[in-house]
Amino acid sequence: MCTNIVYEWLKTLQLSQYAESFVDNGYDDLEVCKQIGDPDLDAIGVAVPHHRRRIHEAVRRLKEADESAAGLYFTLEPQP
């Protein structure tokens, strides 16, 4: 198992046992992981309800972090 961002993310969730399945199913980047839904978890093999809830909650937090970071971007265009 090579170490990557998805492995580290799952490790923080104490769900690193799913890392290989995530990568094998194309979830090798957190941007892609933000799209995970129930059918994806079925394909990955996450059957334990508590694990599914933990992943859904972590995905929600990833999306919220994106939304809060979106306000930090700005452009250096001249004001009219």
PDB file of N, CA and C in Angstrom:
ATOM      1  N   MET A   1       0.859  -1.193   0.000  1.00  0.00           N
ATOM      2  CA  MET A   1       0.000   0.000   0.000  1.00  0.00           C
ATOM      3  C   MET A   1       0.888   1.233   0.000  1.00  0.00           C
ATOM      4  N   CYS A   2       0.749   2.052  -0.999  1.00  0.00           N
ATOM      5  CA  CYS A   2       1.507   3.294  -1.021  1.00  0.00           C
ATOM      6  C   CYS A   2       0.749   4.344  -0.208  1.00  0.00           C
ATOM      7  N   THR A   3       1.493   5.224   0.413  1.00  0.00           N
ATOM      8  CA  THR A   3       0.875   6.267   1.220  1.00  0.00           C
ATOM      9  C   THR A   3       0.467   7.413   0.308  1.00  0.00           C
ATOM     10  N   ASN A   4      -0.776   7.842   0.423  1.00  0.00           N
ATOM     11  CA  ASN A   4      -1.240   9.006  -0.316  1.00  0.00           C
ATOM     12  C   ASN A   4      -2.216   9.786   0.560  1.00  0.00           C
ATOM     13  N   ILE A   5      -2.737  10.855   0.037  1.00  0.00           N
ATOM     14  CA  ILE A   5      -3.610  11.739   0.811  1.00  0.00           C
ATOM     15  C   ILE A   5      -4.891  11.035   1.249  1.00  0.00           C
ATOM     16  N   VAL A   6      -5.434  10.162   0.407  1.00  0.00           N
ATOM     17  CA  VAL A   6      -6.659   9.448   0.773  1.00  0.00           C
ATOM     18  C   VAL A   6      -6.376   8.473   1.913  1.00  0.00           C
ATOM     19  N   TYR A   7      -5.230   7.800   1.848  1.00  0.00           N
ATOM     20  CA  TYR A   7      -4.848   6.900   2.940  1.00  0.00           C
ATOM     21  C   TYR A   7      -4.731   7.686   4.242  1.00  0.00           C
ATOM     22  N   GLU A   8      -4.069   8.828   4.190  1.00  0.00           N
ATOM     23  CA  GLU A   8      -3.890   9.651   5.396  1.00  0.00           C
ATOM     24  C   GLU A   8      -5.239  10.145   5.922  1.00  0.00           C
ATOM     25  N   TRP A   9      -6.126  10.527   5.015  1.00  0.00           N
ATOM     26  CA  TRP A   9      -7.467  10.988   5.392  1.00  0.00           C
ATOM     27  C   TRP A   9      -8.232   9.864   6.083  1.00  0.00           C
ATOM     28  N   LEU A  10      -8.217   8.675   5.466  1.00  0.00           N
ATOM     29  CA  LEU A  10      -8.910   7.531   6.057  1.00  0.00           C
ATOM     30  C   LEU A  10      -8.262   7.126   7.385  1.00  0.00           C
ATOM     31  N   LYS A  11      -6.957   7.282   7.471  1.00  0.00           N
ATOM     32  CA  LYS A  11      -6.253   6.951   8.714  1.00  0.00           C
ATOM     33  C   LYS A  11      -6.724   7.859   9.847  1.00  0.00           C
ATOM     34  N   THR A  12      -6.938   9.131   9.573  1.00  0.00           N
ATOM     35  CA  THR A  12      -7.430  10.049  10.603  1.00  0.00           C
ATOM     36  C   THR A  12      -8.843   9.689  11.028  1.00  0.00           C
ATOM     37  N   LEU A  13      -9.589   9.040  10.128  1.00  0.00           N
ATOM     38  CA  LEU A  13     -10.951   8.597  10.444  1.00  0.00           C
ATOM     39  C   LEU A  13     -10.941   7.212  11.092  1.00  0.00           C
ATOM     40  N   GLN A  14      -9.750   6.657  11.259  1.00  0.00           N
ATOM     41  CA  GLN A  14      -9.574   5.290  11.770  1.00  0.00           C
ATOM     42  C   GLN A  14     -10.261   4.278  10.862  1.00  0.00           C
ATOM     43  N   LEU A  15     -10.159   4.529   9.565  1.00  0.00           N
ATOM     44  CA  LEU A  15     -10.764   3.648   8.557  1.00  0.00           C
ATOM     45  C   LEU A  15      -9.760   3.295   7.459  1.00  0.00           C
ATOM     46  N   SER A  16      -8.492   3.228   7.806  1.00  0.00           N
ATOM     47  CA  SER A  16      -7.457   2.991   6.795  1.00  0.00           C
ATOM     48  C   SER A  16      -7.590   1.631   6.114  1.00  0.00           C
ATOM     49  N   GLN A  17      -8.370   0.723   6.689  1.00  0.00           N
ATOM     50  CA  GLN A  17      -8.555  -0.590   6.064  1.00  0.00           C
ATOM     51  C   GLN A  17      -9.252  -0.481   4.710  1.00  0.00           C
ATOM     52  N   TYR A  18      -9.890   0.661   4.432  1.00  0.00           N
ATOM     53  CA  TYR A  18     -10.582   0.854   3.155  1.00  0.00           C
ATOM     54  C   TYR A  18      -9.718   1.549   2.109  1.00  0.00           C
ATOM     55  N   ALA A  19      -8.516   1.962   2.465  1.00  0.00           N
ATOM     56  CA  ALA A  19      -7.691   2.773   1.567  1.00  0.00           C
ATOM     57  C   ALA A  19      -7.453   2.094   0.218  1.00  0.00           C
ATOM     58  N   GLU A  20      -7.095   0.823   0.234  1.00  0.00           N
ATOM     59  CA  GLU A  20      -6.825   0.133  -1.024  1.00  0.00           C
ATOM     60  C   GLU A  20      -8.079   0.074  -1.895  1.00  0.00           C
ATOM     61  N   SER A  21      -9.223  -0.184  -1.295  1.00  0.00           N
ATOM     62  CA  SER A  21     -10.476  -0.229  -2.051  1.00  0.00           C
ATOM     63  C   SER A  21     -10.832   1.139  -2.617  1.00  0.00           C
ATOM     64  N   PHE A  22     -10.587   2.202  -1.847  1.00  0.00           N
ATOM     65  CA  PHE A  22     -10.842   3.552  -2.350  1.00  0.00           C
ATOM     66  C   PHE A  22     -10.020   3.792  -3.610  1.00  0.00           C
ATOM     67  N   VAL A  23      -8.718   3.535  -3.519  1.00  0.00           N
ATOM     68  CA  VAL A  23      -7.826   3.793  -4.648  1.00  0.00           C
ATOM     69  C   VAL A  23      -8.190   2.898  -5.835  1.00  0.00           C
ATOM     70  N   ASP A  24      -8.479   1.634  -5.567  1.00  0.00           N
ATOM     71  CA  ASP A  24      -8.851   0.699  -6.644  1.00  0.00           C
ATOM     72  C   ASP A  24     -10.114   1.152  -7.372  1.00  0.00           C
ATOM     73  N   ASN A  25     -10.981   1.886  -6.684  1.00  0.00           N
ATOM     74  CA  ASN A  25     -12.224   2.363  -7.284  1.00  0.00           C
ATOM     75  C   ASN A  25     -12.127   3.797  -7.792  1.00  0.00           C
ATOM     76  N   GLY A  26     -10.902   4.321  -7.857  1.00  0.00           N
ATOM     77  CA  GLY A  26     -10.684   5.648  -8.442  1.00  0.00           C
ATOM     78  C   GLY A  26     -10.734   6.802  -7.470  1.00  0.00           C
ATOM     79  N   TYR A  27     -10.875   6.523  -6.184  1.00  0.00           N
ATOM     80  CA  TYR A  27     -10.923   7.592  -5.183  1.00  0.00           C
ATOM     81  C   TYR A  27      -9.527   7.793  -4.600  1.00  0.00           C
ATOM     82  N   ASP A  28      -8.655   8.381  -5.433  1.00  0.00           N
ATOM     83  CA  ASP A  28      -7.258   8.540  -5.040  1.00  0.00           C
ATOM     84  C   ASP A  28      -6.900   9.993  -4.761  1.00  0.00           C
ATOM     85  N   ASP A  29      -7.913  10.823  -4.637  1.00  0.00           N
ATOM     86  CA  ASP A  29      -7.721  12.257  -4.437  1.00  0.00           C
ATOM     87  C   ASP A  29      -8.900  12.759  -3.607  1.00  0.00           C
ATOM     88  N   LEU A  30      -8.657  13.708  -2.727  1.00  0.00           N
ATOM     89  CA  LEU A  30      -9.748  14.197  -1.877  1.00  0.00           C
ATOM     90  C   LEU A  30     -10.822  14.921  -2.664  1.00  0.00           C
ATOM     91  N   GLU A  31     -10.455  15.533  -3.783  1.00  0.00           N
ATOM     92  CA  GLU A  31     -11.463  16.189  -4.618  1.00  0.00           C
ATOM     93  C   GLU A  31     -12.472  15.167  -5.130  1.00  0.00           C
ATOM     94  N   VAL A  32     -11.993  14.006  -5.515  1.00  0.00           N
ATOM     95  CA  VAL A  32     -12.869  12.943  -5.986  1.00  0.00           C
ATOM     96  C   VAL A  32     -13.678  12.387  -4.810  1.00  0.00           C
ATOM     97  N   CYS A  33     -13.044  12.288  -3.654  1.00  0.00           N
ATOM     98  CA  CYS A  33     -13.730  11.750  -2.468  1.00  0.00           C
ATOM     99  C   CYS A  33     -14.915  12.619  -2.049  1.00  0.00           C
ATOM    100  N   LYS A  34     -14.875  13.887  -2.389  1.00  0.00           N
ATOM    101  CA  LYS A  34     -15.983  14.788  -2.030  1.00  0.00           C
ATOM    102  C   LYS A  34     -17.278  14.411  -2.739  1.00  0.00           C
ATOM    103  N   GLN A  35     -17.176  13.578  -3.763  1.00  0.00           N
ATOM    104  CA  GLN A  35     -18.352  13.176  -4.533  1.00  0.00           C
ATOM    105  C   GLN A  35     -18.948  11.853  -4.054  1.00  0.00           C
ATOM    106  N   ILE A  36     -18.382  11.257  -3.030  1.00  0.00           N
ATOM    107  CA  ILE A  36     -18.804   9.933  -2.567  1.00  0.00           C
ATOM    108  C   ILE A  36     -20.230   9.961  -2.040  1.00  0.00           C
ATOM    109  N   GLY A  37     -20.996   8.995  -2.500  1.00  0.00           N
ATOM    110  CA  GLY A  37     -22.356   8.790  -2.008  1.00  0.00           C
ATOM    111  C   GLY A  37     -22.540   7.329  -1.629  1.00  0.00           C
ATOM    112  N   ASP A  38     -23.755   6.963  -1.283  1.00  0.00           N
ATOM    113  CA  ASP A  38     -24.027   5.584  -0.868  1.00  0.00           C
ATOM    114  C   ASP A  38     -23.680   4.543  -1.936  1.00  0.00           C
ATOM    115  N   PRO A  39     -24.013   4.768  -3.217  1.00  0.00           N
ATOM    116  CA  PRO A  39     -23.636   3.760  -4.227  1.00  0.00           C
ATOM    117  C   PRO A  39     -22.121   3.561  -4.306  1.00  0.00           C
ATOM    118  N   ASP A  40     -21.378   4.656  -4.100  1.00  0.00           N
ATOM    119  CA  ASP A  40     -19.916   4.565  -4.132  1.00  0.00           C
ATOM    120  C   ASP A  40     -19.399   3.732  -2.958  1.00  0.00           C
ATOM    121  N   LEU A  41     -19.974   3.971  -1.792  1.00  0.00           N
ATOM    122  CA  LEU A  41     -19.560   3.203  -0.621  1.00  0.00           C
ATOM    123  C   LEU A  41     -19.887   1.727  -0.802  1.00  0.00           C
ATOM    124  N   ASP A  42     -21.000   1.429  -1.468  1.00  0.00           N
ATOM    125  CA  ASP A  42     -21.331   0.040  -1.779  1.00  0.00           C
ATOM    126  C   ASP A  42     -20.241  -0.569  -2.661  1.00  0.00           C
ATOM    127  N   ALA A  43     -19.844   0.159  -3.709  1.00  0.00           N
ATOM    128  CA  ALA A  43     -18.831  -0.342  -4.643  1.00  0.00           C
ATOM    129  C   ALA A  43     -17.479  -0.521  -3.965  1.00  0.00           C
ATOM    130  N   ILE A  44     -17.157   0.385  -3.055  1.00  0.00           N
ATOM    131  CA  ILE A  44     -15.880   0.323  -2.343  1.00  0.00           C
ATOM    132  C   ILE A  44     -15.879  -0.824  -1.343  1.00  0.00           C
ATOM    133  N   GLY A  45     -17.055  -1.171  -0.847  1.00  0.00           N
ATOM    134  CA  GLY A  45     -17.151  -2.264   0.106  1.00  0.00           C
ATOM    135  C   GLY A  45     -17.283  -1.820   1.549  1.00  0.00           C
ATOM    136  N   VAL A  46     -17.736  -0.588   1.743  1.00  0.00           N
ATOM    137  CA  VAL A  46     -17.964  -0.089   3.101  1.00  0.00           C
ATOM    138  C   VAL A  46     -19.394  -0.472   3.484  1.00  0.00           C
ATOM    139  N   ALA A  47     -19.518  -1.542   4.258  1.00  0.00           N
ATOM    140  CA  ALA A  47     -20.842  -2.060   4.609  1.00  0.00           C
ATOM    141  C   ALA A  47     -21.253  -1.729   6.036  1.00  0.00           C
ATOM    142  N   VAL A  48     -20.298  -1.426   6.892  1.00  0.00           N
ATOM    143  CA  VAL A  48     -20.590  -1.161   8.304  1.00  0.00           C
ATOM    144  C   VAL A  48     -21.261   0.211   8.419  1.00  0.00           C
ATOM    145  N   PRO A  49     -22.496   0.268   8.937  1.00  0.00           N
ATOM    146  CA  PRO A  49     -23.223   1.545   9.001  1.00  0.00           C
ATOM    147  C   PRO A  49     -22.453   2.661   9.708  1.00  0.00           C
ATOM    148  N   HIS A  50     -21.781   2.344  10.795  1.00  0.00           N
ATOM    149  CA  HIS A  50     -21.019   3.370  11.519  1.00  0.00           C
ATOM    150  C   HIS A  50     -19.871   3.911  10.667  1.00  0.00           C
ATOM    151  N   HIS A  51     -19.225   3.060   9.903  1.00  0.00           N
ATOM    152  CA  HIS A  51     -18.138   3.500   9.023  1.00  0.00           C
ATOM    153  C   HIS A  51     -18.688   4.394   7.911  1.00  0.00           C
ATOM    154  N   ARG A  52     -19.838   4.017   7.381  1.00  0.00           N
ATOM    155  CA  ARG A  52     -20.467   4.825   6.327  1.00  0.00           C
ATOM    156  C   ARG A  52     -20.800   6.218   6.855  1.00  0.00           C
ATOM    157  N   ARG A  53     -21.379   6.275   8.053  1.00  0.00           N
ATOM    158  CA  ARG A  53     -21.715   7.579   8.653  1.00  0.00           C
ATOM    159  C   ARG A  53     -20.456   8.418   8.863  1.00  0.00           C
ATOM    160  N   ARG A  54     -19.388   7.770   9.323  1.00  0.00           N
ATOM    161  CA  ARG A  54     -18.131   8.489   9.574  1.00  0.00           C
ATOM    162  C   ARG A  54     -17.589   9.075   8.269  1.00  0.00           C
ATOM    163  N   ILE A  55     -17.657   8.312   7.193  1.00  0.00           N
ATOM    164  CA  ILE A  55     -17.173   8.797   5.896  1.00  0.00           C
ATOM    165  C   ILE A  55     -18.068   9.921   5.379  1.00  0.00           C
ATOM    166  N   HIS A  56     -19.385   9.760   5.472  1.00  0.00           N
ATOM    167  CA  HIS A  56     -20.302  10.826   5.033  1.00  0.00           C
ATOM    168  C   HIS A  56     -20.037  12.119   5.802  1.00  0.00           C
ATOM    169  N   GLU A  57     -19.821  12.033   7.092  1.00  0.00           N
ATOM    170  CA  GLU A  57     -19.537  13.214   7.913  1.00  0.00           C
ATOM    171  C   GLU A  57     -18.215  13.855   7.486  1.00  0.00           C
ATOM    172  N   ALA A  58     -17.215  13.041   7.220  1.00  0.00           N
ATOM    173  CA  ALA A  58     -15.914  13.572   6.790  1.00  0.00           C
ATOM    174  C   ALA A  58     -16.029  14.238   5.419  1.00  0.00           C
ATOM    175  N   VAL A  59     -16.823  13.673   4.526  1.00  0.00           N
ATOM    176  CA  VAL A  59     -17.046  14.279   3.203  1.00  0.00           C
ATOM    177  C   VAL A  59     -17.737  15.631   3.373  1.00  0.00           C
ATOM    178  N   ARG A  60     -18.711  15.676   4.263  1.00  0.00           N
ATOM    179  CA  ARG A  60     -19.405  16.947   4.527  1.00  0.00           C
ATOM    180  C   ARG A  60     -18.409  18.001   5.023  1.00  0.00           C
ATOM    181  N   ARG A  61     -17.510  17.601   5.910  1.00  0.00           N
ATOM    182  CA  ARG A  61     -16.502  18.543   6.420  1.00  0.00           C
ATOM    183  C   ARG A  61     -15.556  19.008   5.314  1.00  0.00           C
ATOM    184  N   LEU A  62     -15.189  18.105   4.412  1.00  0.00           N
ATOM    185  CA  LEU A  62     -14.334  18.496   3.281  1.00  0.00           C
ATOM    186  C   LEU A  62     -15.033  19.547   2.421  1.00  0.00           C
ATOM    187  N   LYS A  63     -16.306  19.336   2.167  1.00  0.00           N
ATOM    188  CA  LYS A  63     -17.073  20.292   1.355  1.00  0.00           C
ATOM    189  C   LYS A  63     -17.198  21.630   2.067  1.00  0.00           C
ATOM    190  N   GLU A  64     -17.441  21.603   3.375  1.00  0.00           N
ATOM    191  CA  GLU A  64     -17.552  22.851   4.139  1.00  0.00           C
ATOM    192  C   GLU A  64     -16.229  23.603   4.149  1.00  0.00           C
ATOM    193  N   ALA A  65     -15.133  22.884   4.237  1.00  0.00           N
ATOM    194  CA  ALA A  65     -13.817  23.532   4.217  1.00  0.00           C
ATOM    195  C   ALA A  65     -13.604  24.246   2.891  1.00  0.00           C
ATOM    196  N   ASP A  66     -14.075  23.641   1.796  1.00  0.00           N
ATOM    197  CA  ASP A  66     -13.985  24.276   0.481  1.00  0.00           C
ATOM    198  C   ASP A  66     -14.804  25.552   0.437  1.00  0.00           C
ATOM    199  N   GLU A  67     -16.010  25.492   0.982  1.00  0.00           N
ATOM    200  CA  GLU A  67     -16.887  26.664   0.959  1.00  0.00           C
ATOM    201  C   GLU A  67     -16.297  27.812   1.763  1.00  0.00           C
ATOM    202  N   SER A  68     -15.728  27.511   2.917  1.00  0.00           N
ATOM    203  CA  SER A  68     -15.156  28.588   3.729  1.00  0.00           C
ATOM    204  C   SER A  68     -13.885  29.127   3.097  1.00  0.00           C
ATOM    205  N   ALA A  69     -13.131  28.277   2.409  1.00  0.00           N
ATOM    206  CA  ALA A  69     -11.906  28.731   1.750  1.00  0.00           C
ATOM    207  C   ALA A  69     -12.215  29.547   0.511  1.00  0.00           C
ATOM    208  N   ALA A  70     -13.382  29.337  -0.093  1.00  0.00           N
ATOM    209  CA  ALA A  70     -13.736  30.059  -1.314  1.00  0.00           C
ATOM    210  C   ALA A  70     -13.750  31.561  -1.084  1.00  0.00           C
ATOM    211  N   GLY A  71     -14.072  31.985   0.110  1.00  0.00           N
ATOM    212  CA  GLY A  71     -14.093  33.409   0.414  1.00  0.00           C
ATOM    213  C   GLY A  71     -12.708  34.023   0.506  1.00  0.00           C
ATOM    214  N   LEU A  72     -11.679  33.225   0.503  1.00  0.00           N
ATOM    215  CA  LEU A  72     -10.316  33.733   0.622  1.00  0.00           C
ATOM    216  C   LEU A  72      -9.697  34.108  -0.718  1.00  0.00           C
ATOM    217  N   TYR A  73     -10.341  33.695  -1.808  1.00  0.00           N
ATOM    218  CA  TYR A  73      -9.799  33.995  -3.115  1.00  0.00           C
ATOM    219  C   TYR A  73     -10.212  35.394  -3.555  1.00  0.00           C
ATOM    220  N   PHE A  74      -9.299  36.064  -4.235  1.00  0.00           N
ATOM    221  CA  PHE A  74      -9.603  37.392  -4.737  1.00  0.00           C
ATOM    222  C   PHE A  74      -8.788  37.620  -5.993  1.00  0.00           C
ATOM    223  N   THR A  75      -9.174  38.634  -6.748  1.00  0.00           N
ATOM    224  CA  THR A  75      -8.434  38.979  -7.950  1.00  0.00           C
ATOM    225  C   THR A  75      -7.838  40.355  -7.773  1.00  0.00           C
ATOM    226  N   LEU A  76      -6.825  40.625  -8.556  1.00  0.00           N
ATOM    227  CA  LEU A  76      -6.158  41.920  -8.483  1.00  0.00           C
ATOM    228  C   LEU A  76      -6.533  42.767  -9.700  1.00  0.00           C
ATOM    229  N   GLU A  77      -7.822  42.823  -9.982  1.00  0.00           N
ATOM    230  CA  GLU A  77      -8.296  43.633 -11.097  1.00  0.00           C
ATOM    231  C   GLU A  77      -8.550  45.050 -10.608  1.00  0.00           C
ATOM    232  N   PRO A  78      -8.294  46.028 -11.452  1.00  0.00           N
ATOM    233  CA  PRO A  78      -8.533  47.417 -11.038  1.00  0.00           C
ATOM    234  C   PRO A  78     -10.023  47.686 -10.824  1.00  0.00           C
ATOM    235  N   GLN A  79     -10.318  48.528  -9.865  1.00  0.00           N
ATOM    236  CA  GLN A  79     -11.697  48.918  -9.592  1.00  0.00           C
ATOM    237  C   GLN A  79     -12.143  49.914 -10.660  1.00  0.00           C
ATOM    238  N   PRO A  80     -13.389  49.826 -11.136  1.00  0.00           N
ATOM    239  CA  PRO A  80     -13.875  50.765 -12.155  1.00  0.00           C
ATOM    240  C   PRO A  80     -14.051  52.170 -11.587  1.00  0.00           C
TER     241      PRO A  80
END
